[in-house]
Each structure stands twice: as structure tokens, then as C-alpha cells.
Amino acid sequence: MFAAQTVDTLREKMGAINLSKSVLLFFFVVLSAVYRSSSATGVEANQTVSLVINASETSTKYIPKTLFGVFFEEINHAGAGGLWAELVNNRGFEAGGPNTPSNIAPWSVIGNESSLIISTERSSRFDRNKIALRMDVLCNHEGSNTCPPGGVGIYNPGFWGMNIEQGKTYKLVLYARSLGPINVSVSLTGSTGSTLATANIVESDVSNWTKIELTLQAKGTDANSKLQLTTTRKGVVWFDQVSLMPTDTYKGHGFRKDLFEMVKNLKPGFIRFPGGCFVEGEWLRNAFRWKETVGPWEERPGHFGDVWHYWTDDGLGHFEFLQLAEDLEAEPIWVFNNGVSHNDEVDTSSIQPFVQEALDGIEFARGDAKSKWGSVRAAMGHPEPFDLKYVAVGNEDCGKKYYLGNYLEFYSAIQREYPDIKLISNCDGSSRPLDHPAHIYDYHIYSSANNVFAAAQKFDRASRTGPKAFVSEYAVHGSDAGTGSLLAALAEAGFLIGLEKNCDAVEMASYAPLFVNTNDRTWNPDAIVFDSSQMYGTPSYWMQHFFKESNGATLLNATLQSNPSNSLIASAISWKDTDNKNHLKIKVVNFGSSSVALQLSIQGLEVNSLQSFGSKKIELTSADVMDENSFQVPNKVVPVSSELDDVGEEMDVVLSPHSFTSIDLLINSNNVGLVGPASYVDKSSYYKDIKMY
């Protein structure tokens, strides 16, 4: 009808030309085809490919609610100086080691040797961290050796500057001791020397270690501030465990709010923690040991992470990781040391203390508030157990001399005490069956863009019985990735589509690493880049947003036809939002350098059930495949949304070269696949961080 009316209009406007209606109809069809092979921005398609979606209930798979999650490792100062909001670096003066004299960096001295002497002593009130700072003040507020204006003392620059913001409040906690009265000025000082906040500590009797707490309110903003402790009173003052925390952390749980929200917006199904190689250590003496990270923060000894080469006070400890999982509404996956580091191992005949340590760690998470370790958790403010159902025995240790023997000891003991817990083996079971019992096996991939994209088929032939795969670390690495390129994100998107299509063989997947402080780029690329005051997502971060609705959804059959270059990969899911509305989401990666005219055919739906209103096309692409985001241009490569006007069971969509496209369709029907239970996802905040929306 529309075509005939259009042809009649053409004839009227071309009245002087003697052309038949059939000839004009031919021209109209040709012009329509050309138009349908072009995008709204005028991109001409170089090839045509068909994608057939079967939305009926007869060809579906249930996607695990845990399929896509996140992996947190203490690397790149992800926690210390990052997600954990503590502003003081080396707050207990322990980073220089247990012996004295020791290095107190990054603490620095205000004044010279004629006015004060700074040293360290093993005189702390805390048994597990004995180092305290001693400040011998030689000058006075009057007399022959007068202190300089502003006094003398020490300052801490935090982690490459403290971000102090006008109007916000900061809680200072420190321990002090002196043989006489003290008058100490506490100030937050900006990079130009301006005072942003100040308070005085005046105590007449601190002959014993005294805990001092006060709140500072900032009257200015500076992302490169420092904390100063100064005095003009002659005498000796000891300081220990100096902490400065913003009062607006997420729910008061200590997490830097902007970074937490970046992770929360991914809607992860799980969080794996605390590593990674951080769990192993180069040597066992420097491995993460959970018992040293619980209880009051002042009593935690901290440790040197010798794999990634920096000290952590372990304020972000076992309890905080479990709390983080709960706050993210994600399943916690605890990775513990199995007696193996990069350079030394515990013989299986001596592994039982490590096994007991793991059992105690599980009891801390799940035990009754009256149990030995459950009571420690309860005393920390969480009487109810955490929902810990997954543990991983080590990290990348398969093949090491004692791994298998140690693993079997952990497996037997944990299954005996906690039969519902799923154990994750480090050994890859994707190509051949494991030679030991496990519920899940671990698989890591870091490679070039081409290799990662090709790995989308990795699990096509994996066993559908027995343990499932946990792809706990994946990323494009090397020159293809830069510090976070579009090319890397596209390859990873193709890989994730492959995992999604193999969701009956893959249980979970997470990108690595999650965070990088731009001042400590030990590993590139990363999902979220930050400094003391700002952050942005790399293309790989935004790529993961396309999979937010997949957890607990239903996988539909999606078949690409006429795909000669194998540069395309696609999947389709059905899901329900919090309003119980049905959605159909089609994801396609065009990994090639040519645009593609995608002819969509959606089968198995009720007639006219697709709605134009609320349906969108979302695209991740850029002018150059190596484009990256930055602090200067944080949104250079982010998803861009456009409305779909002509929605139907048959549609044509142009895929830009090197692009990741999502077609999100709202369905006015209940007859679409079998949407899994508890798969509702709140889409209201899906793109709230993308300002162009």
C-alpha cells in the first residue's frame, strides 16, 4: 500500500516523463534497499548478513544468575588509595618494617634538625603492630629556640594527594602519648599552602596511650591536600595509628562512594576477592592472611604485598570484602591461599594448619554469632552470617608440586564441614576432564585482540556434565589494549557473547583488573581508572554494561547466516525488568573494518508484540579502533543510544565498522522464551553515568 502510494506520488512529480508504474516501482524498491543499507548517520553497508532469532519457548537456555561479575584484586592501589577511602598512607608507621630505626615514608618532617628529631620505636600499645613514631620537639613557643611560624611536626600526603572537598567532613582518629601536656594543631593543607580545615588537640594528661577523635570540616577544595600534625611546645610526643576518613563513604562502610557506584552500576552477579597473585605472594610470608585483617583496624598489622610491590594497612580486610559483596548484592567468592606462593610451597604432609585457617575463614563468614570466629564478625557489627557459597583453593597454582595434594585436603575438609559450598579448582577442565573432584574450574585468558575474539568458541565443545568453568580473569593484553582501547573492548565483547551462548558450560566470568590508580599503573589495561578525585571507565568497562541484564535471563537461539568473514558474533536474551515488562536484547559485535547491513528476523513472537516506544539501539564504537578514554575526554568511547522508530519482526540495522551494538526491544507479550526466576533487573540506572543520554 505504502509502496503503491509512493509510486503514484513519484509519477505526479515526474509527470513530463513517460515511465510506467512498474518501472517506477522497480526504482522505488532499489532506492529502498539502498536506504535500508545505510545507517542514520549515512554509513553505507559493505555486506549483508542475516540474523535469525528464535524467541519461542522451545529453544532456550537459562543463564546462571552469577554469569557476569567482577574480580577485585589489591593491585594498582585498587584498594589502598582507591576503593578503601582511608586518606592516610602508612597510618600505623609499620610500612618500614618491624625493626627500628625504620622508614616512615610517605610521612615527612616539618622543620629541621635544630627544631625536632623524628624517630621510630617499638612502643605501640598494639601487640601486632609495635612501631610508633616519636617526635622530640627541641624548639618552643618562646625563648631562645623559638619554633618557626606554624610550628614543627609531620605531614602525610596520602596516596598522591588527599582529595579534600569544601563543605565535607572528615573524621580524624589518632593515638598519642606524652610525658607532659600537649598542644597539637591538626590541619588539612592545600597544595598552595592554604588551610582547608584545622583543629587543636589540647590534652593535659596523655601519659598513657590516648585515643583522640575529632571531625574536620573543609572550607575549601583541593585534590592534592595533606594532613599536618604540628606543635610549638617543647617536649616529646608519640603518635600511632593516625587515620583520616571522609564521613560520606558508602553506607558508612568505608568504601569511596564514586568508585563503589561505578562497580555497583555493573550489577555484578558475584565478586571474587582479594586476588589474584595478591593471595599467593612472591613468598608465603607476604601472602594475604585473612586473620591478620579482621578485628579493630588499629590492631591489624598490615603487610607488604610483594607481588605488586606496596604496603597495605589491611583496612580493607576479610570482613570488608564480605561487606562489599553484600553491598553490591553480589555472591562473594573467597580466594584463599593453599600453602603455595610464587616461590615456596608447603608440603601436603604439613598443610593442615592452612586447611584449618580456611575453615576458620568460612566460620567467620557463616558461623553463628556465638561461634569462635562468628563472634569476631558479630563484634565488628555484623551479627548475621554472610552468604558465602563459593571458595577458590588458590590462584593459578595448578601444576605446582604440592597443589593437587593440598587441594584434596582442602576439598575433603570443607565438604565435610560445609557440604553446600562450591569449591573452585585452579586446573583447567575445558579441554579434558579434571583428575580430581571440583564443582567449578578456573580459566584465565590474557592475549591479543584476535586471540580473545577467537576464544568465543573456546567452550563450544566443553563438557555439559561435571564442573563448569569460571573465567575469573579475562582481558586483551599487550599492544592491542594500550591503556584501554576500543579494539580490546570489542574482542572481549565477542568473547563474552561466546560465554553467554555457552552458559550451560560456563558458570561465571569477570574482567581483570578492575581498578587502577593512575599513579601506579603496574598492570594495563584496567576497567576503571582513577586518582584522588576523579575516575572514568575504559571501553572495556562500558562493554560490560551490555551484559548487565544477562544474569538470570533466558538465552534465545540466535543464528548468523552469510557471515563469510567470521567477523560477527551475536546473541539474544529475554529478560524482565522490575515492572515485570518483557524485553528482548540482541547483541552483535562487528569485529571487522567494514560496515554490515544486518537483516534481523525475529521468530516465535505473537503478532505485533514488539513496541517501538521504549525500544533502543545502543552502540559502542569510535573513529579509531585504538581510541581510549582519559581524564581529559572521559566519554570518548562510551555507549550511545538512539531510538528505534521502525520496530518489527523483520528489521534492518546497520552495524558500524569495529562496533558493539545492542538492540533492546520492549515486548508486549508474555510469550517470549522462559525468563528465569529472580532475573528482574532495574534498568532505570542502566546508563545514568553516560551524560549524553
XYZ file of C-alpha atoms in Angstrom:
693
model
C 0.000 0.000 0.000
C 2.765 2.423 1.064
C 4.882 1.485 -1.967
C 1.990 1.982 -4.402
C 1.136 5.393 -2.914
C 4.771 6.449 -3.116
C 4.991 5.379 -6.761
C 1.847 7.399 -7.570
C 3.434 10.425 -5.927
C 6.582 9.926 -7.996
C 4.528 9.772 -11.176
C 2.786 13.023 -10.325
C 6.076 14.816 -9.657
C 7.628 13.318 -12.827
C 4.579 13.942 -14.977
C 6.557 15.035 -18.021
C 8.469 11.759 -18.076
C 6.709 8.849 -19.720
C 7.525 5.987 -17.296
C 5.263 3.116 -16.444
C 4.132 2.409 -12.909
C 6.047 -0.899 -12.912
C 9.308 0.835 -13.848
C 8.837 3.399 -11.095
C 8.054 0.626 -8.632
C 11.353 -1.027 -9.612
C 13.247 2.199 -8.899
C 11.449 2.555 -5.567
C 12.468 -0.928 -4.441
C 16.086 -0.276 -5.398
C 16.135 3.056 -3.573
C 14.524 1.468 -0.515
C 17.178 -1.227 -0.428
C 19.921 1.376 -0.640
C 18.303 3.374 2.141
C 17.898 0.292 4.339
C 21.600 -0.462 3.857
C 22.578 2.885 5.352
C 22.579 3.939 8.973
C 21.006 7.073 10.332
C 24.442 8.710 10.066
C 24.847 7.754 6.440
C 27.202 4.785 6.866
C 26.994 2.632 3.772
C 26.996 -1.104 4.387
C 29.625 -3.170 2.570
C 27.998 -6.552 3.142
C 24.663 -8.004 4.151
C 24.216 -10.619 6.850
C 21.059 -12.214 8.219
C 20.445 -12.858 11.910
C 17.551 -15.131 12.839
C 16.272 -15.045 16.434
C 14.041 -17.825 17.723
C 12.077 -16.262 20.595
C 9.828 -19.235 21.214
C 9.946 -21.335 24.366
C 11.242 -24.415 22.553
C 14.819 -23.223 22.024
C 16.138 -21.593 25.177
C 18.767 -21.892 27.908
C 18.641 -20.489 31.415
C 21.597 -18.178 32.111
C 23.080 -18.510 35.618
C 22.413 -15.545 37.892
C 26.148 -15.452 38.511
C 27.376 -15.455 34.907
C 28.833 -11.948 34.833
C 30.518 -10.426 37.866
C 33.644 -8.592 38.977
C 37.058 -9.518 40.300
C 38.742 -7.292 42.862
C 42.464 -7.639 43.436
C 44.695 -5.396 45.519
C 46.805 -4.321 42.528
C 47.487 -0.833 41.127
C 46.485 0.583 44.545
C 42.940 -0.575 43.810
C 42.049 -0.738 47.485
C 44.724 1.128 49.425
C 44.422 4.631 47.981
C 41.370 3.614 45.955
C 38.119 1.882 46.823
C 39.056 1.868 50.521
C 38.560 5.514 51.458
C 41.318 5.826 54.083
C 43.253 9.006 53.220
C 46.374 8.402 55.319
C 49.093 6.333 53.699
C 51.016 4.156 56.218
C 48.736 5.179 59.052
C 50.437 2.973 61.648
C 54.067 3.724 60.659
C 54.510 -0.014 60.022
C 55.408 0.088 56.323
C 59.126 0.423 57.065
C 59.207 -2.953 58.787
C 59.213 -4.200 62.396
C 62.743 -3.085 63.238
C 63.909 0.357 64.303
C 65.011 2.800 63.096
C 62.656 2.490 60.131
C 61.420 4.345 57.089
C 58.203 6.287 57.766
C 57.515 7.276 54.125
C 55.395 8.883 52.844
C 55.281 10.772 56.145
C 57.614 13.769 56.021
C 59.077 16.213 58.531
C 58.052 19.853 59.013
C 61.071 21.659 60.452
C 64.798 20.971 60.670
C 67.169 19.136 62.995
C 67.568 22.159 65.244
C 63.836 22.174 65.968
C 62.848 18.494 66.118
C 64.023 14.909 65.702
C 61.758 12.206 64.273
C 62.372 8.521 65.013
C 60.508 5.239 65.414
C 60.246 2.976 68.447
C 58.710 -0.374 69.278
C 56.495 1.229 71.903
C 52.980 0.969 70.463
C 50.117 -0.181 72.674
C 49.121 -2.644 69.935
C 50.865 -6.008 70.149
C 50.552 -6.902 66.456
C 51.981 -3.600 65.202
C 54.561 -2.354 67.646
C 56.024 0.574 65.694
C 55.134 4.074 66.886
C 56.508 7.465 65.881
C 58.466 9.556 68.372
C 58.679 13.327 67.890
C 61.311 15.127 70.007
C 60.431 18.815 69.798
C 63.523 20.904 70.578
C 62.050 24.339 69.952
C 59.391 26.182 71.983
C 56.776 28.840 71.558
C 59.073 31.287 73.328
C 62.681 31.633 74.424
C 65.993 31.342 72.598
C 64.985 28.423 70.369
C 61.618 29.594 69.131
C 59.657 27.292 66.808
C 59.053 28.626 63.301
C 55.621 30.097 62.466
C 53.096 27.272 62.173
C 55.177 25.009 64.386
C 57.071 21.819 63.632
C 55.858 18.285 63.154
C 54.939 15.810 60.438
C 52.664 15.614 57.420
C 51.144 12.861 55.299
C 50.294 13.410 51.596
C 48.048 10.354 51.391
C 48.090 8.410 48.160
C 49.373 11.013 45.697
C 47.329 13.718 47.380
C 44.251 13.750 49.609
C 41.045 14.901 47.950
C 39.520 17.432 50.352
C 36.211 18.956 49.269
C 34.565 22.106 50.539
C 31.707 21.530 52.973
C 32.516 17.877 53.543
C 33.593 16.462 56.895
C 36.468 14.152 57.725
C 36.949 12.012 60.810
C 40.417 12.002 62.351
C 41.436 9.269 64.778
C 44.894 9.022 66.291
C 46.669 7.733 69.363
C 49.029 9.991 71.281
C 51.241 9.816 74.340
C 53.492 12.324 76.086
C 55.210 12.824 79.436
C 53.610 16.247 79.717
C 50.624 18.200 78.370
C 50.307 18.525 74.587
C 49.003 21.202 72.256
C 48.953 19.849 68.714
C 47.489 21.586 65.696
C 45.745 19.322 63.170
C 45.246 20.813 59.731
C 44.303 19.858 56.204
C 46.520 21.905 53.923
C 46.079 22.511 50.213
C 48.752 22.241 47.527
C 49.391 26.000 47.674
C 49.717 26.048 51.458
C 46.195 27.229 52.178
C 44.493 25.838 55.273
C 41.320 23.946 54.343
C 40.431 22.772 57.871
C 42.029 22.972 61.285
C 41.528 21.926 64.907
C 43.620 21.757 68.072
C 44.342 18.813 70.319
C 44.888 20.094 73.846
C 45.393 17.410 76.470
C 46.760 17.856 79.987
C 47.410 14.175 80.674
C 48.342 11.693 77.969
C 50.962 9.805 79.973
C 49.296 6.625 78.718
C 48.336 5.996 75.100
C 45.159 8.005 74.489
C 42.717 7.675 71.615
C 41.777 11.083 70.209
C 38.917 11.638 67.772
C 37.749 14.806 66.083
C 35.886 15.937 62.979
C 37.265 18.421 60.472
C 35.017 20.374 58.096
C 36.637 21.635 54.917
C 36.258 25.267 53.897
C 37.936 24.746 50.543
C 38.647 22.134 47.877
C 41.990 20.693 46.796
C 42.623 17.240 45.316
C 46.292 17.369 46.323
C 45.989 18.130 50.035
C 47.877 16.747 53.009
C 47.324 16.147 56.733
C 49.616 18.040 59.115
C 50.299 17.495 62.824
C 52.323 20.384 64.284
C 53.181 21.919 67.656
C 55.154 24.792 69.163
C 55.524 23.160 72.588
C 58.862 21.669 73.559
C 58.810 18.048 74.686
C 58.347 14.502 73.416
C 55.148 13.317 71.726
C 54.483 9.811 70.437
C 51.917 9.198 67.657
C 50.421 5.941 66.407
C 47.595 4.755 64.135
C 46.666 8.052 62.503
C 43.530 7.715 60.358
C 41.572 10.233 58.298
C 38.357 9.067 56.637
C 35.677 11.002 54.768
C 32.364 10.689 56.576
C 30.373 10.130 53.372
C 31.631 6.660 52.469
C 29.046 4.235 51.068
C 26.637 3.440 53.937
C 29.462 4.341 56.304
C 31.192 1.092 55.369
C 34.443 2.747 54.304
C 34.109 2.460 50.521
C 34.845 5.506 48.369
C 31.396 6.291 47.078
C 32.121 7.248 43.461
C 34.243 4.158 42.826
C 31.746 1.911 44.592
C 28.942 3.240 42.385
C 30.997 2.526 39.249
C 31.110 -1.131 40.280
C 27.524 -1.210 41.526
C 26.293 0.079 38.168
C 27.622 -3.074 36.514
C 25.133 -5.080 38.590
C 27.660 -7.871 39.149
C 26.359 -11.322 39.983
C 29.436 -12.047 42.105
C 32.669 -10.530 43.364
C 35.873 -12.558 43.538
C 38.353 -11.327 46.160
C 41.031 -10.465 47.335
C 43.170 -11.763 44.419
C 44.866 -12.977 42.293
C 48.545 -13.110 42.881
C 47.952 -10.902 45.919
C 46.651 -14.037 47.654
C 49.752 -16.076 46.831
C 52.575 -13.611 47.383
C 56.024 -13.963 45.898
C 56.761 -15.654 49.227
C 54.286 -17.112 51.690
C 55.451 -14.747 54.408
C 53.932 -11.906 52.360
C 50.709 -13.638 51.312
C 47.318 -12.214 52.298
C 46.324 -13.904 55.570
C 42.728 -13.209 56.491
C 43.150 -13.484 60.282
C 45.568 -10.554 60.213
C 42.895 -8.373 58.559
C 39.943 -8.650 60.962
C 39.096 -7.015 64.258
C 39.653 -3.337 65.120
C 41.588 -1.583 62.368
C 44.145 -0.251 64.843
C 45.181 -3.791 65.732
C 45.741 -5.036 62.181
C 49.459 -5.410 61.439
C 49.221 -4.784 57.689
C 51.577 -6.424 55.232
C 53.796 -5.805 52.238
C 52.281 -7.145 49.037
C 55.492 -8.313 47.405
C 53.882 -9.244 44.064
C 52.607 -5.733 43.363
C 55.242 -4.004 45.489
C 53.405 -1.887 48.028
C 52.314 -1.834 51.647
C 48.706 -2.192 52.721
C 47.384 -1.435 56.200
C 44.676 -4.048 55.507
C 41.849 -1.754 56.466
C 40.198 -3.469 53.504
C 40.219 -6.921 55.041
C 38.238 -10.154 55.100
C 35.236 -8.551 56.799
C 35.204 -5.560 54.459
C 35.338 -7.754 51.359
C 32.333 -9.732 52.580
C 30.561 -6.456 53.364
C 31.432 -5.180 49.901
C 29.810 -8.237 48.321
C 26.692 -7.711 50.412
C 26.524 -4.021 49.492
C 26.881 -4.914 45.811
C 24.186 -7.599 46.201
C 26.714 -9.981 44.658
C 27.757 -13.500 45.600
C 31.079 -13.456 47.485
C 33.804 -15.711 46.089
C 36.675 -16.001 48.536
C 40.071 -16.982 47.154
C 42.371 -18.284 49.902
C 45.997 -19.330 49.979
C 46.520 -23.083 49.765
C 50.082 -23.156 51.056
C 51.561 -22.147 47.714
C 53.252 -18.888 46.685
C 55.222 -17.971 43.595
C 58.459 -19.195 45.175
C 57.746 -21.537 48.079
C 55.229 -24.258 48.927
C 54.007 -26.179 51.950
C 54.309 -29.956 51.679
C 50.932 -31.683 51.799
C 52.031 -33.523 54.939
C 52.202 -30.140 56.707
C 49.177 -28.431 55.156
C 46.623 -28.970 57.949
C 47.187 -25.582 59.662
C 46.385 -23.899 56.349
C 43.279 -26.070 55.998
C 42.143 -25.017 59.467
C 42.775 -21.382 58.582
C 40.421 -21.743 55.599
C 37.770 -23.444 57.744
C 38.067 -20.649 60.292
C 37.654 -18.086 57.498
C 34.443 -19.754 56.410
C 33.229 -19.831 60.011
C 33.979 -16.105 60.266
C 31.679 -15.530 57.281
C 28.943 -18.063 58.017
C 29.215 -19.067 61.644
C 26.704 -18.354 64.367
C 27.360 -15.140 66.286
C 28.288 -17.284 69.294
C 30.876 -19.376 67.450
C 34.569 -18.601 67.874
C 35.048 -16.733 64.617
C 31.417 -15.802 64.077
C 31.622 -13.860 67.329
C 34.521 -11.827 65.918
C 32.359 -10.939 62.922
C 29.455 -10.055 65.207
C 31.705 -7.803 67.288
C 32.594 -5.973 64.079
C 28.941 -5.077 63.589
C 27.505 -7.922 61.509
C 25.805 -10.487 63.782
C 24.020 -12.142 60.848
C 26.143 -14.509 58.725
C 27.336 -13.533 55.266
C 26.074 -15.650 52.391
C 29.330 -17.340 51.369
C 28.727 -20.236 48.964
C 31.869 -20.268 46.794
C 35.548 -20.598 47.687
C 38.562 -20.923 45.406
C 41.525 -23.028 46.515
C 44.476 -20.872 45.455
C 45.139 -18.856 42.316
C 46.931 -20.075 39.175
C 48.633 -22.831 41.163
C 47.677 -25.889 39.119
C 50.749 -27.857 38.137
C 52.823 -26.761 41.116
C 54.418 -29.557 43.107
C 52.049 -29.680 46.069
C 48.915 -28.073 44.641
C 46.895 -31.190 43.909
C 47.719 -32.875 47.203
C 46.945 -29.706 49.133
C 43.772 -29.107 47.139
C 42.405 -32.532 48.017
C 42.953 -31.865 51.726
C 41.048 -28.565 51.478
C 38.305 -30.155 49.383
C 37.694 -33.013 51.828
C 37.695 -30.828 54.929
C 35.425 -28.121 53.515
C 32.962 -30.584 52.010
C 32.788 -32.394 55.322
C 32.035 -29.223 57.310
C 30.155 -27.227 54.636
C 28.720 -29.601 52.010
C 26.775 -26.809 50.285
C 29.880 -24.762 49.461
C 31.114 -24.987 45.869
C 34.870 -25.407 45.529
C 36.813 -23.942 42.610
C 39.910 -25.696 41.314
C 42.787 -23.825 39.651
C 43.063 -26.550 36.994
C 41.512 -26.037 33.554
C 38.826 -28.574 32.728
C 37.718 -27.096 29.401
C 39.708 -29.451 27.145
C 39.891 -32.609 29.227
C 38.196 -33.868 32.394
C 39.734 -32.967 35.738
C 41.535 -35.736 37.593
C 40.165 -34.527 40.939
C 36.762 -33.548 42.354
C 35.595 -29.951 41.920
C 32.359 -28.060 41.395
C 33.922 -25.377 39.198
C 37.260 -24.999 37.432
C 39.146 -21.773 36.815
C 40.199 -20.459 33.410
C 42.236 -17.321 32.669
C 42.917 -15.639 29.327
C 45.136 -12.640 28.600
C 46.032 -12.361 24.939
C 45.848 -10.301 21.753
C 42.561 -8.946 20.433
C 42.360 -11.537 17.656
C 43.019 -14.405 20.052
C 40.476 -13.226 22.613
C 37.815 -12.708 19.932
C 38.527 -16.180 18.506
C 38.237 -17.652 22.026
C 34.475 -17.034 21.839
C 34.310 -20.651 20.613
C 36.528 -21.939 23.447
C 33.677 -23.631 25.308
C 31.609 -24.786 22.323
C 32.782 -28.348 22.850
C 33.274 -28.231 26.606
C 31.503 -30.880 28.643
C 27.962 -30.067 29.761
C 28.276 -32.505 32.664
C 30.610 -32.199 35.609
C 32.329 -28.998 36.737
C 31.522 -25.741 34.962
C 34.011 -23.057 34.006
C 34.793 -19.913 35.951
C 36.553 -17.480 33.604
C 37.753 -15.451 36.555
C 40.288 -13.358 34.634
C 39.936 -12.270 31.019
C 41.253 -9.274 29.093
C 43.001 -8.255 25.930
C 46.600 -7.530 26.895
C 49.604 -6.009 25.173
C 49.828 -3.568 22.280
C 46.226 -4.166 21.163
C 44.988 -2.980 24.549
C 47.085 0.113 25.209
C 45.707 1.500 28.453
C 42.153 0.602 27.455
C 41.264 0.637 23.746
C 38.074 0.158 21.767
C 39.744 -2.764 19.990
C 40.264 -4.558 23.293
C 36.659 -3.963 24.346
C 35.286 -5.343 21.070
C 37.356 -8.509 21.293
C 36.261 -9.001 24.903
C 32.627 -8.372 23.948
C 32.848 -11.109 21.332
C 34.404 -13.422 23.903
C 31.624 -12.722 26.414
C 28.957 -13.388 23.784
C 30.638 -16.751 23.290
C 30.461 -17.393 27.050
C 26.827 -16.316 27.114
C 25.982 -18.749 24.314
C 27.775 -21.464 26.302
C 26.092 -20.630 29.589
C 25.357 -24.308 30.174
C 29.127 -24.900 30.409
C 30.236 -21.595 31.972
C 29.149 -20.552 35.462
C 30.907 -17.192 35.899
C 33.199 -14.664 34.199
C 34.996 -11.498 35.319
C 37.324 -8.954 33.747
C 40.734 -8.244 35.285
C 41.985 -6.000 36.719
C 39.032 -3.952 37.911
C 40.811 -0.790 39.141
C 43.960 1.217 38.527
C 45.171 4.309 40.330
C 46.734 6.273 37.502
C 49.765 6.924 39.729
C 50.543 3.196 39.967
C 49.931 1.613 36.580
C 51.519 -1.725 37.389
C 49.140 -3.504 35.011
C 47.452 -2.297 31.837
C 44.673 -2.167 30.818
C 42.050 -1.937 33.562
C 38.304 -1.345 33.710
C 38.173 1.757 35.940
C 40.872 4.435 36.090
C 41.013 6.917 38.973
C 43.099 9.281 41.041
C 42.316 11.003 44.332
C 39.361 12.964 42.966
C 38.149 11.641 39.613
C 37.603 8.478 37.622
C 36.470 7.155 34.257
C 35.585 3.848 32.674
C 37.656 2.402 29.864
C 35.856 0.976 26.806
C 36.166 -2.450 28.472
C 34.202 -1.113 31.441
C 31.407 0.209 29.232
C 31.381 -3.010 27.219
C 30.373 -4.871 30.381
C 27.251 -2.710 30.716
C 25.823 -4.515 27.682
C 25.692 -7.725 29.749
C 24.003 -6.317 32.846
C 20.651 -7.913 32.081
C 22.093 -11.316 31.215
C 22.369 -12.734 34.735
C 19.311 -14.901 35.320
C 17.877 -14.163 31.890
C 16.953 -16.620 29.144
C 19.258 -17.261 26.208
C 17.463 -17.463 22.869
C 18.697 -19.166 19.747
C 20.469 -16.606 17.532
C 21.844 -17.767 14.173
C 24.009 -15.668 11.862
C 23.720 -16.545 8.190
C 26.016 -15.409 5.360
C 28.878 -14.447 7.673
C 31.812 -15.237 5.370
C 34.496 -13.278 7.249
C 33.563 -14.611 10.702
C 33.959 -11.057 11.993
C 30.475 -11.067 13.522
C 29.166 -12.770 16.617
C 25.697 -12.352 18.093
C 23.452 -13.486 20.911
C 19.931 -12.768 22.106
C 18.307 -12.909 25.518
C 14.882 -12.286 27.000
C 14.553 -10.707 30.442
C 12.086 -8.918 32.678
C 12.552 -5.578 34.386
C 11.341 -4.580 37.850
C 7.984 -3.569 36.357
C 7.578 -7.120 35.043
C 7.898 -5.936 31.443
C 9.391 -8.285 28.877
C 12.475 -7.303 26.909
C 14.356 -8.839 24.017
C 18.036 -7.863 23.843
C 20.124 -8.657 20.778
C 23.883 -8.089 20.965
C 26.184 -8.087 17.920
C 29.910 -7.434 17.667
C 31.250 -6.336 14.299
C 34.957 -7.021 14.687
C 35.640 -6.195 11.043
C 36.649 -2.973 9.343
C 33.569 -2.826 7.056
C 30.034 -1.856 7.886
C 27.382 -4.557 7.742
C 23.702 -4.453 6.815
C 22.153 -6.749 9.406
C 18.810 -8.198 8.404
C 17.023 -9.204 11.589
C 14.335 -11.814 11.602
C 12.621 -12.473 14.940
C 10.519 -15.621 15.022
C 8.242 -17.105 17.646
C 6.622 -13.893 18.920
C 2.954 -13.055 18.969
C 1.927 -10.826 16.060
C 2.568 -7.097 16.646
C 4.007 -7.724 20.097
C 7.100 -5.554 19.559
C 6.760 -1.962 20.748
C 8.547 0.995 19.180
C 8.215 3.054 22.334
C 10.984 2.088 24.722
C 12.997 0.184 22.112
C 16.573 1.340 21.522
C 19.720 0.766 19.564
C 22.862 1.191 21.675
C 26.281 1.306 20.038
C 29.853 1.293 21.320
C 32.264 2.494 18.638
C 34.649 5.298 17.756
C 36.522 6.873 14.852
C 39.696 4.884 15.560
C 39.833 1.358 16.880
C 42.666 2.327 19.248
C 40.726 5.232 20.765
C 40.762 5.406 24.564
C 39.055 7.400 27.281
C 41.012 9.723 29.561
C 40.560 12.250 32.353
C 40.533 14.942 29.670
C 37.979 13.135 27.459
C 36.309 10.534 29.697
C 33.412 9.866 27.300
C 35.284 9.482 24.031
C 34.319 5.806 23.786
C 31.038 5.143 25.574
C 27.717 3.577 24.560
C 25.478 5.910 22.556
C 21.739 5.301 22.459
C 19.223 6.093 19.722
C 15.522 5.358 19.438
C 14.304 2.647 17.090
C 11.435 4.030 15.042
C 10.581 1.170 12.717
C 10.336 -1.843 15.023
C 9.054 -5.176 13.762
C 9.744 -8.876 13.435
C 11.766 -8.053 10.324
C 14.232 -5.180 10.701
C 17.367 -3.874 9.051
C 20.131 -2.426 11.190
C 23.474 -1.132 10.005
C 26.467 -2.187 12.096
C 29.300 0.309 12.007
C 32.843 -0.953 11.432
C 34.500 -2.060 14.658
C 31.406 -1.743 16.797
C 29.397 -3.410 19.524
C 25.659 -2.964 19.051
C 22.732 -3.806 21.275
C 19.150 -3.792 20.018
C 16.863 -3.524 23.036
C 13.239 -4.287 22.240
C 10.245 -3.919 24.524
C 7.756 -6.757 24.075
C 4.052 -6.530 24.782
C 3.717 -10.242 25.324
C 4.391 -12.964 27.846
C 5.126 -15.471 25.119
C 8.864 -14.917 24.784
C 11.240 -17.607 25.939
C 11.295 -18.667 29.547
C 12.646 -15.752 31.542
C 14.450 -17.256 34.532
C 13.237 -16.686 38.082
C 14.637 -13.733 40.052
C 16.044 -12.278 36.853
C 14.468 -8.885 37.254
C 16.930 -6.106 36.662
C 16.325 -2.429 37.359
C 17.093 -0.679 34.089
C 16.442 2.821 35.390
C 20.131 3.392 36.136
C 21.465 1.449 33.163
C 23.039 4.428 31.513
C 22.767 7.074 34.185
C 26.517 7.670 34.116
C 26.547 8.454 30.384
C 25.820 12.155 30.278
C 24.971 12.243 26.587
C 21.800 10.285 27.349
